[in-house]
PDB file of C-alpha atoms in Angstrom:
ATOM      1  CA  MET A  73       4.450   1.225  24.105  1.00  0.00           C
ATOM      2  CA  ASN A  74       1.110   2.815  23.521  1.00  0.00           C
ATOM      3  CA  ASN A  75      -1.642   0.290  23.968  1.00  0.00           C
ATOM      4  CA  THR A  76      -4.506   2.079  22.118  1.00  0.00           C
ATOM      5  CA  ALA A  77      -5.343   1.258  18.528  1.00  0.00           C
ATOM      6  CA  THR A  78      -4.662   3.877  15.845  1.00  0.00           C
ATOM      7  CA  VAL A  79      -6.845   3.831  12.751  1.00  0.00           C
ATOM      8  CA  PHE A  80      -5.233   5.568   9.759  1.00  0.00           C
ATOM      9  CA  SER A  81      -7.099   5.879   6.306  1.00  0.00           C
ATOM     10  CA  LYS A  82      -6.011   8.198   3.525  1.00  0.00           C
ATOM     11  CA  TRP A  83      -6.185   8.481  -0.273  1.00  0.00           C
ATOM     12  CA  TYR A  84      -3.004   9.398  -2.133  1.00  0.00           C
ATOM     13  CA  ASP A  85      -2.471  10.384  -5.850  1.00  0.00           C
ATOM     14  CA  VAL A  86       1.122   9.117  -6.352  1.00  0.00           C
ATOM     15  CA  SER A  87       3.275  10.275  -9.129  1.00  0.00           C
ATOM     16  CA  LEU A  88       5.714   7.260 -10.135  1.00  0.00           C
ATOM     17  CA  GLY A  89       8.447   9.614 -11.181  1.00  0.00           C
ATOM     18  CA  LYS A  90       8.797   7.587 -14.551  1.00  0.00           C
ATOM     19  CA  ILE A  91       6.686   5.390 -16.872  1.00  0.00           C
ATOM     20  CA  MET A  92       6.123   2.006 -15.170  1.00  0.00           C
ATOM     21  CA  THR A  93       4.246  -1.222 -16.128  1.00  0.00           C
ATOM     22  CA  THR A  94       1.701  -2.700 -13.903  1.00  0.00           C
ATOM     23  CA  THR A  95       4.262  -5.336 -12.946  1.00  0.00           C
ATOM     24  CA  GLN A  96       6.838  -2.794 -12.005  1.00  0.00           C
ATOM     25  CA  THR A  97       4.094  -0.930 -10.067  1.00  0.00           C
ATOM     26  CA  GLU A  98       3.072  -4.110  -8.215  1.00  0.00           C
ATOM     27  CA  GLU A  99       6.762  -4.726  -7.190  1.00  0.00           C
ATOM     28  CA  LEU A 100       7.078  -1.137  -6.074  1.00  0.00           C
ATOM     29  CA  LEU A 101       3.866  -1.425  -3.942  1.00  0.00           C
ATOM     30  CA  ARG A 102       5.038  -4.669  -2.462  1.00  0.00           C
ATOM     31  CA  GLU A 103       8.209  -3.020  -1.326  1.00  0.00           C
ATOM     32  CA  SER A 104       6.308   0.018   0.063  1.00  0.00           C
ATOM     33  CA  ILE A 105       4.000  -2.131   2.129  1.00  0.00           C
ATOM     34  CA  ALA A 106       6.909  -4.322   3.397  1.00  0.00           C
ATOM     35  CA  PHE A 107       8.681  -1.010   4.476  1.00  0.00           C
ATOM     36  CA  ILE A 108       5.578   0.223   6.286  1.00  0.00           C
ATOM     37  CA  GLY A 109       5.211  -3.265   7.965  1.00  0.00           C
ATOM     38  CA  ARG A 110       8.886  -3.448   9.109  1.00  0.00           C
ATOM     39  CA  ALA A 111       8.710   0.272  10.415  1.00  0.00           C
ATOM     40  CA  LEU A 112       5.441  -0.434  12.430  1.00  0.00           C
ATOM     41  CA  ALA A 113       6.315  -3.902  13.648  1.00  0.00           C
ATOM     42  CA  TYR A 114       6.947  -4.317  17.473  1.00  0.00           C
ATOM     43  CA  ASN A 115       9.482  -6.994  18.074  1.00  0.00           C
ATOM     44  CA  GLY A 116       9.085  -8.296  14.513  1.00  0.00           C
ATOM     45  CA  ILE A 117       5.239  -8.547  14.896  1.00  0.00           C
ATOM     46  CA  ILE A 118       2.568  -6.306  13.246  1.00  0.00           C
ATOM     47  CA  LEU A 119      -0.017  -5.510  16.038  1.00  0.00           C
ATOM     48  CA  GLY A 120      -2.819  -4.944  13.540  1.00  0.00           C
ATOM     49  CA  HIS A 121      -3.002  -4.924   9.847  1.00  0.00           C
ATOM     50  CA  ILE A 122      -1.852  -2.806   6.728  1.00  0.00           C
ATOM     51  CA  LYS A 123      -3.893  -2.644   3.617  1.00  0.00           C
ATOM     52  CA  ILE A 124      -3.315  -0.803   0.302  1.00  0.00           C
ATOM     53  CA  LEU A 125      -5.729  -0.600  -2.491  1.00  0.00           C
ATOM     54  CA  ALA A 126      -3.935   0.714  -5.689  1.00  0.00           C
ATOM     55  CA  ARG A 127      -6.271   1.873  -8.612  1.00  0.00           C
ATOM     56  CA  LEU A 128      -5.255   2.672 -12.096  1.00  0.00           C
ATOM     57  CA  PRO A 129      -6.191   6.362 -12.937  1.00  0.00           C
ATOM     58  CA  GLU A 130      -7.871   5.430 -16.253  1.00  0.00           C
ATOM     59  CA  PRO A 131     -11.586   5.252 -16.271  1.00  0.00           C
ATOM     60  CA  VAL A 132     -11.895   1.482 -16.408  1.00  0.00           C
ATOM     61  CA  ILE A 133     -13.988  -0.736 -14.282  1.00  0.00           C
ATOM     62  CA  ASP A 134     -12.266  -3.406 -12.176  1.00  0.00           C
ATOM     63  CA  ARG A 135      -8.791  -1.704 -12.281  1.00  0.00           C
ATOM     64  CA  TYR A 136      -7.207  -2.430  -8.798  1.00  0.00           C
ATOM     65  CA  LEU A 137      -4.565  -4.284  -6.919  1.00  0.00           C
ATOM     66  CA  PHE A 138      -5.091  -5.056  -3.300  1.00  0.00           C
ATOM     67  CA  LEU A 139      -2.383  -5.614  -0.821  1.00  0.00           C
ATOM     68  CA  SER A 140      -2.563  -6.854   2.651  1.00  0.00           C
ATOM     69  CA  LEU A 141       0.014  -7.291   5.425  1.00  0.00           C
ATOM     70  CA  THR A 142      -0.643  -8.869   8.794  1.00  0.00           C
ATOM     71  CA  ARG A 143       2.678 -10.830   9.021  1.00  0.00           C
ATOM     72  CA  LEU A 144       6.071  -9.457   7.969  1.00  0.00           C
ATOM     73  CA  GLU A 145       6.876 -12.652   6.065  1.00  0.00           C
ATOM     74  CA  GLN A 146       3.599 -12.784   4.079  1.00  0.00           C
ATOM     75  CA  ILE A 147       2.166  -9.888   1.731  1.00  0.00           C
ATOM     76  CA  ASP A 148      -1.184 -11.130   0.293  1.00  0.00           C
ATOM     77  CA  ILE A 149      -1.936  -9.650  -3.135  1.00  0.00           C
ATOM     78  CA  THR A 150      -5.096  -9.718  -4.890  1.00  0.00           C
ATOM     79  CA  PRO A 151      -5.239  -8.326  -8.483  1.00  0.00           C
ATOM     80  CA  SER A 152      -8.503  -7.472 -10.307  1.00  0.00           C
ATOM     81  CA  LYS A 153      -9.318  -9.289 -13.499  1.00  0.00           C
ATOM     82  CA  TYR A 154      -8.393  -6.167 -15.353  1.00  0.00           C
ATOM     83  CA  TRP A 155      -5.097  -5.595 -13.548  1.00  0.00           C
ATOM     84  CA  SER A 156      -3.453  -8.691 -15.114  1.00  0.00           C
ATOM     85  CA  LYS A 157      -4.578  -7.672 -18.614  1.00  0.00           C
ATOM     86  CA  VAL A 158      -2.965  -4.332 -18.720  1.00  0.00           C
ATOM     87  CA  SER A 159       0.622  -5.418 -18.273  1.00  0.00           C
ATOM     88  CA  GLY A 160       1.756  -3.477 -21.484  1.00  0.00           C
ATOM     89  CA  ILE A 161       0.492  -0.090 -20.490  1.00  0.00           C
ATOM     90  CA  GLY A 162       2.696   2.534 -18.996  1.00  0.00           C
ATOM     91  CA  LEU A 163       1.665   4.322 -15.865  1.00  0.00           C
ATOM     92  CA  THR A 164       2.925   7.621 -14.508  1.00  0.00           C
ATOM     93  CA  HIS A 165       0.776   7.801 -11.456  1.00  0.00           C
ATOM     94  CA  ILE A 166      -1.544   5.706  -9.334  1.00  0.00           C
ATOM     95  CA  GLU A 167      -4.321   6.272  -6.781  1.00  0.00           C
ATOM     96  CA  LEU A 168      -3.658   4.577  -3.441  1.00  0.00           C
ATOM     97  CA  HIS A 169      -5.921   4.167  -0.560  1.00  0.00           C
ATOM     98  CA  VAL A 170      -3.871   3.165   2.471  1.00  0.00           C
ATOM     99  CA  ASN A 171      -5.612   1.749   5.626  1.00  0.00           C
ATOM    100  CA  VAL A 172      -3.691   0.998   8.818  1.00  0.00           C
ATOM    101  CA  LEU A 173      -5.071  -0.341  12.051  1.00  0.00           C
ATOM    102  CA  ILE A 174      -2.093  -0.646  14.516  1.00  0.00           C
ATOM    103  CA  PHE A 175      -1.348  -0.669  18.203  1.00  0.00           C
ATOM    104  CA  GLY A 176       1.526   1.071  19.720  1.00  0.00           C
ATOM    105  CA  TYR A 177       1.798   4.198  17.298  1.00  0.00           C
ATOM    106  CA  THR A 178       0.093   7.454  17.039  1.00  0.00           C
ATOM    107  CA  PHE A 179      -1.577   8.733  13.944  1.00  0.00           C
ATOM    108  CA  SER A 180       1.248  11.155  13.186  1.00  0.00           C
ATOM    109  CA  GLU A 181       3.800   8.287  13.514  1.00  0.00           C
ATOM    110  CA  VAL A 182       1.912   6.049  11.150  1.00  0.00           C
ATOM    111  CA  GLU A 183       1.461   9.030   8.742  1.00  0.00           C
ATOM    112  CA  ALA A 184       5.260   9.716   8.752  1.00  0.00           C
ATOM    113  CA  VAL A 185       6.096   6.024   8.064  1.00  0.00           C
ATOM    114  CA  ILE A 186       3.724   6.060   5.070  1.00  0.00           C
ATOM    115  CA  THR A 187       4.956   9.345   3.692  1.00  0.00           C
ATOM    116  CA  GLU A 188       8.594   7.978   3.795  1.00  0.00           C
ATOM    117  CA  ALA A 189       7.356   4.643   2.039  1.00  0.00           C
ATOM    118  CA  LEU A 190       5.771   6.595  -0.664  1.00  0.00           C
ATOM    119  CA  LYS A 191       8.914   8.694  -1.280  1.00  0.00           C
ATOM    120  CA  LYS A 192      10.848   5.397  -1.973  1.00  0.00           C
ATOM    121  CA  LYS A 193      10.088   5.050  -5.710  1.00  0.00           C
TER     122      LYS A 193
END
């Protein structure tokens, strides 16, 4: 196991492949961050943290959902005030900022896991 920390930070413009509500998008993001966490865990423990900031593409202030994972069994989700008020709109894509600080994996290994997670939509 590599004992140095890898810091990964990248923006993605993700096409959802179909029209989705914010509730459906939140569930998809929950599944994605859980997939990333499972793939990067070492003996069931995340040696670092995984964060995803999802933003709606519309030009509206306060339009985000923040997901954080430091323990596999607990995904912390913080929606903005606006996120919960737009449950009726249909989304076709979303902007994601993915940040990972992890021990034991290279940058390219982390990027490959994230790429795979984003394909699962």
